[in-house]
mmCIF file of C-alpha atoms in Angstrom:
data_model
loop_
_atom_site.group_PDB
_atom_site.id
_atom_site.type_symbol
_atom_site.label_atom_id
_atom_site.label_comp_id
_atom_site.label_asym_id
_atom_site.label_seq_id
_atom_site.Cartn_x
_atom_site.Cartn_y
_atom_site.Cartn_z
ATOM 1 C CA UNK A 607 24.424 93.044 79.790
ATOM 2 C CA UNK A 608 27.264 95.948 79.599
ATOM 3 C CA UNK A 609 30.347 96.591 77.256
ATOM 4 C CA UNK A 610 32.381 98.236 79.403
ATOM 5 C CA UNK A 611 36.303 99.555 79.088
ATOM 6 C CA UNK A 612 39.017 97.570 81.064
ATOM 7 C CA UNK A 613 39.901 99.129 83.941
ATOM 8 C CA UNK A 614 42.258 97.837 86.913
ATOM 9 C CA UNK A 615 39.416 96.205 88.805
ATOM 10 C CA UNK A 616 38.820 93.858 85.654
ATOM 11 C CA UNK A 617 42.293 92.399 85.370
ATOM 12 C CA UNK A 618 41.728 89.345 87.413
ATOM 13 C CA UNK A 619 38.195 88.601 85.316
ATOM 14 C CA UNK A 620 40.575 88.992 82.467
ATOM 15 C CA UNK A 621 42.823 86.799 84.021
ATOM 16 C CA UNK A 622 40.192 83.514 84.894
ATOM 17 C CA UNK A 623 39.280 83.644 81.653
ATOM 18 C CA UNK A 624 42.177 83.619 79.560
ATOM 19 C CA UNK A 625 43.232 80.548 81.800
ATOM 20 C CA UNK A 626 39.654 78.684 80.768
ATOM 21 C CA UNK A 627 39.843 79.695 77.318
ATOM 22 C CA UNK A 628 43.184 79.313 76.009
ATOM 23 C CA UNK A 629 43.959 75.070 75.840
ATOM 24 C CA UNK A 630 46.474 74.806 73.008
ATOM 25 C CA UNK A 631 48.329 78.189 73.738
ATOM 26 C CA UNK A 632 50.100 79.701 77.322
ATOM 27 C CA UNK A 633 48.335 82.562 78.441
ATOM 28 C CA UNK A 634 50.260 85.591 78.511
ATOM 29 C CA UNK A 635 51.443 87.582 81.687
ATOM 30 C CA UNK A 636 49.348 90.227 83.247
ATOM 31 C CA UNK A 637 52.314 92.506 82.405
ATOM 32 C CA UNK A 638 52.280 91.863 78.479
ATOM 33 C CA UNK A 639 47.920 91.789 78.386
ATOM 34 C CA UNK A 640 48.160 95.031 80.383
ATOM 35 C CA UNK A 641 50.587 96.531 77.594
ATOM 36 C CA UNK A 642 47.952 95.940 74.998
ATOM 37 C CA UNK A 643 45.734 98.123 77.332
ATOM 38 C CA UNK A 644 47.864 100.964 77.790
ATOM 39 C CA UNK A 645 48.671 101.591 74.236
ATOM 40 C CA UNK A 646 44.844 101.461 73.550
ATOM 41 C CA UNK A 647 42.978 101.512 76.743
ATOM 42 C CA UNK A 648 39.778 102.350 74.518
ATOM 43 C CA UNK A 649 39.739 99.000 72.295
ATOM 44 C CA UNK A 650 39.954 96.898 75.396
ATOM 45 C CA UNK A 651 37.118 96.093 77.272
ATOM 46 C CA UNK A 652 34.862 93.329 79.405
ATOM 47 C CA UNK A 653 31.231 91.976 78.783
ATOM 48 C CA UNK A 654 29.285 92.210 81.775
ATOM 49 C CA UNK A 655 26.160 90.495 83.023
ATOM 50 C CA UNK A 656 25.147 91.391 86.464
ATOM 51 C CA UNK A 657 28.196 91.640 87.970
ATOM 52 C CA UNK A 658 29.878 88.904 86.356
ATOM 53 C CA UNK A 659 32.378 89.639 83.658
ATOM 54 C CA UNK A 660 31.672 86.812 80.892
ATOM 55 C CA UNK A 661 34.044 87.932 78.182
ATOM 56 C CA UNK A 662 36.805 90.317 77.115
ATOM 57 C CA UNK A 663 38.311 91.612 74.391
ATOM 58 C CA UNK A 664 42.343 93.646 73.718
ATOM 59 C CA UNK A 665 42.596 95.025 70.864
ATOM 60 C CA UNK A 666 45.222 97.605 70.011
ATOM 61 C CA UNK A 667 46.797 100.231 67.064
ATOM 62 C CA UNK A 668 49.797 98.311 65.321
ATOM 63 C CA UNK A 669 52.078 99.303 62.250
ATOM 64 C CA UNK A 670 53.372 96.521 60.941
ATOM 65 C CA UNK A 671 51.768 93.808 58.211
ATOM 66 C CA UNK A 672 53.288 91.078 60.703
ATOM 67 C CA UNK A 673 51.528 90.894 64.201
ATOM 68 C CA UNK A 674 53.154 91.485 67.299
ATOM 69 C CA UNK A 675 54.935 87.922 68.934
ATOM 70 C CA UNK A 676 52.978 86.709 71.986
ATOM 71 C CA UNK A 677 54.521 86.631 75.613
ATOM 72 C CA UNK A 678 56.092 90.164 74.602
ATOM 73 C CA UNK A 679 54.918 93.402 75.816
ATOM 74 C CA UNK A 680 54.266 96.183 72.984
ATOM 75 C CA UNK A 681 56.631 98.911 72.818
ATOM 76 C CA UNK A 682 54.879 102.108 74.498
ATOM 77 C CA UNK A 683 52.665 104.086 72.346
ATOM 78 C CA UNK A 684 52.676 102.187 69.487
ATOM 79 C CA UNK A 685 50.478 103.582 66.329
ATOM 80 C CA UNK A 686 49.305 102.662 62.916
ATOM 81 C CA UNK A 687 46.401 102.540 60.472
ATOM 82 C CA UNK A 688 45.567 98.457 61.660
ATOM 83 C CA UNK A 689 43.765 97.791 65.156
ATOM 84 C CA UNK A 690 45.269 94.521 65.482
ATOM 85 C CA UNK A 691 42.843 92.332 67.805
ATOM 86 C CA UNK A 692 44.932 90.210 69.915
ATOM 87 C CA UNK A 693 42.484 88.472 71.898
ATOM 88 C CA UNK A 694 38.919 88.182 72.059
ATOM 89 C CA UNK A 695 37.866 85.400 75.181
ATOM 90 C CA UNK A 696 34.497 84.161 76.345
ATOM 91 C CA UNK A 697 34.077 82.092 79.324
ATOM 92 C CA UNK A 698 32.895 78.749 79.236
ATOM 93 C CA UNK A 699 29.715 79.409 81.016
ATOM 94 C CA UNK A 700 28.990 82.096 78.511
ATOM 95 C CA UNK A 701 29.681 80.152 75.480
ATOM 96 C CA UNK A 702 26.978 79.628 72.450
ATOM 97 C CA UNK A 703 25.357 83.043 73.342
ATOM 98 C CA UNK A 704 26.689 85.278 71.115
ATOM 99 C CA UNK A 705 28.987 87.536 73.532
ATOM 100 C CA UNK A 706 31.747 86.859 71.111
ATOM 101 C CA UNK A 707 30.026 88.561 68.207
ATOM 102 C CA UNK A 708 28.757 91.566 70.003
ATOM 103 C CA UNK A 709 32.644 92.459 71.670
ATOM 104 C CA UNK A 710 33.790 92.112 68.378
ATOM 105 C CA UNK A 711 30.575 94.155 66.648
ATOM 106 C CA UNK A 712 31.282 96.875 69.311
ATOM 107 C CA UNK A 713 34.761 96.614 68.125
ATOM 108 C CA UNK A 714 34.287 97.106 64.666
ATOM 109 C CA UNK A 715 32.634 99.980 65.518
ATOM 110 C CA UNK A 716 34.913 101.698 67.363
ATOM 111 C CA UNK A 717 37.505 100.472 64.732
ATOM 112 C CA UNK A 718 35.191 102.670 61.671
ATOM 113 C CA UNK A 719 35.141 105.412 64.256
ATOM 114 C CA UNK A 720 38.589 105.595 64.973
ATOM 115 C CA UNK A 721 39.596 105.379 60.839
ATOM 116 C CA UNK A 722 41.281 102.119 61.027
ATOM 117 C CA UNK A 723 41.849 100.918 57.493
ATOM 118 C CA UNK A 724 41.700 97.418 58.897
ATOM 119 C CA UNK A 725 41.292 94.798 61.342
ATOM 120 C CA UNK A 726 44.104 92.014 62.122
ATOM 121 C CA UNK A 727 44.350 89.126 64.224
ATOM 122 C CA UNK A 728 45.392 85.599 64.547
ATOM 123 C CA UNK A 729 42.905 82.869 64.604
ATOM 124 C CA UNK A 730 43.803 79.797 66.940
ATOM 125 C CA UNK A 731 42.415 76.743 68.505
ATOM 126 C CA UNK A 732 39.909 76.409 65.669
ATOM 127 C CA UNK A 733 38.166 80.297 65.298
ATOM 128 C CA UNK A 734 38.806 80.643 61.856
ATOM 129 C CA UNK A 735 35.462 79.577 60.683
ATOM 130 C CA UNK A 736 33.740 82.378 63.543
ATOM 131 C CA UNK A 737 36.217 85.121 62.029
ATOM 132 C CA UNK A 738 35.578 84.406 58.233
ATOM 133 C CA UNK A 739 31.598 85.041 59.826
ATOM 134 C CA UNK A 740 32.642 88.387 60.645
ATOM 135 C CA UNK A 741 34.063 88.772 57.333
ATOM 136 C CA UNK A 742 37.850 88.366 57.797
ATOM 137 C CA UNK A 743 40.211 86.778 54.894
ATOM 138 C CA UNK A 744 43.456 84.841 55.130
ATOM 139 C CA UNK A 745 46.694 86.611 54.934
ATOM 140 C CA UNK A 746 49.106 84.468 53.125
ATOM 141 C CA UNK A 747 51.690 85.381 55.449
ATOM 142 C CA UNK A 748 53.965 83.615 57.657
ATOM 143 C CA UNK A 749 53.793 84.709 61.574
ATOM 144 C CA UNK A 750 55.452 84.475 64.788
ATOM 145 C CA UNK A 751 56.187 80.377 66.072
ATOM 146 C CA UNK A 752 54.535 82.025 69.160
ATOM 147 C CA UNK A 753 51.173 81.523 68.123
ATOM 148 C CA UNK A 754 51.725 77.540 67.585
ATOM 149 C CA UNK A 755 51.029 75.612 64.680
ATOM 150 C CA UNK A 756 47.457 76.089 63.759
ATOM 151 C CA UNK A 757 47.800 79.942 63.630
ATOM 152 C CA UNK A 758 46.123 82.162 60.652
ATOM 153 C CA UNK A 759 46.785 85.687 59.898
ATOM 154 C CA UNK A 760 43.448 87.387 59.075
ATOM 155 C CA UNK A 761 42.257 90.604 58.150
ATOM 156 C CA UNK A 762 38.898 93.011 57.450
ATOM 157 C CA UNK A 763 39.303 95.606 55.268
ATOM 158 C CA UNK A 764 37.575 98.968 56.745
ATOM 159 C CA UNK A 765 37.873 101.193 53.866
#
């Protein structure tokens, strides 16, 4: 099993899964996922076993306290002291065996590397509890209507 880095030969992987992961929430465009990727191609990548990708994750350098809304691309070249994670996806035959955790420990990683101060994202369809694992906190903060109704800012403090 591999952690690899997106590259244009993934995007349809990327793509399948999305659709089997996301029930409560439209998946996004190829256009607006690949934005995440250019802005950061090296905090986006797959989980591979064999030559099946199982899992991906997009995570990207942000500025703001309030994420980015979803269906829009980022603006090019966008920078800041967060790496906001905007989507971490297993598929549904990988599910229970920890690929989740180990995209997002590899993240974490990169994000100390990289001097991140912290990690955001927005928990849906029911992740909060797998997040607060990882040790991420609410945000008492309103976000975008985007992200539906049961949508929670979170963050993990680097520093």
């Amino acid at each position: 099993m591999t952690i690899k880095l997106i590259n244009d030969q993934t995007w349809s992987a990327v793509l399948k899964i999305q659709a089997q992961a996301y029930l409560s929430v439209e998946p996004e465009s190829l256009a607006v996922l690949k934005s995440k990727w250019y802005n950061s191609p090296e905090s986006c990548f797959v989980y591979q076993q064999d030559e099946s990708i199982i899992g991906y994750l997009l995570a990207h350098a942000w500025h703001s306290d309030a994420p980015p809304k979803l269906f829009q691309p980022l603006p090019r070249e966008t920078t800041g002291s967060t790496l906001f994670l905007h989507d971490l996806a297993v598929s549904k035959s990988a599910l229970g065996r920890g690929v989740a955790t180990l995209m997002y420990q590899h993240l974490h990683q990169h994000a100390l590397l990289s001097a991140y101060q912290q990690i955001r994202l927005v928990a849906l369809q029911n992740s909060v509890g797998f997040w607060q694992r990882q040790g991420f906190e609410y945000v008492e903060q309103s976000i975008s209507s985007s992200y539906g109704t049961d949508a929670y800012l979170m963050q993990a403090k680097l520093y």
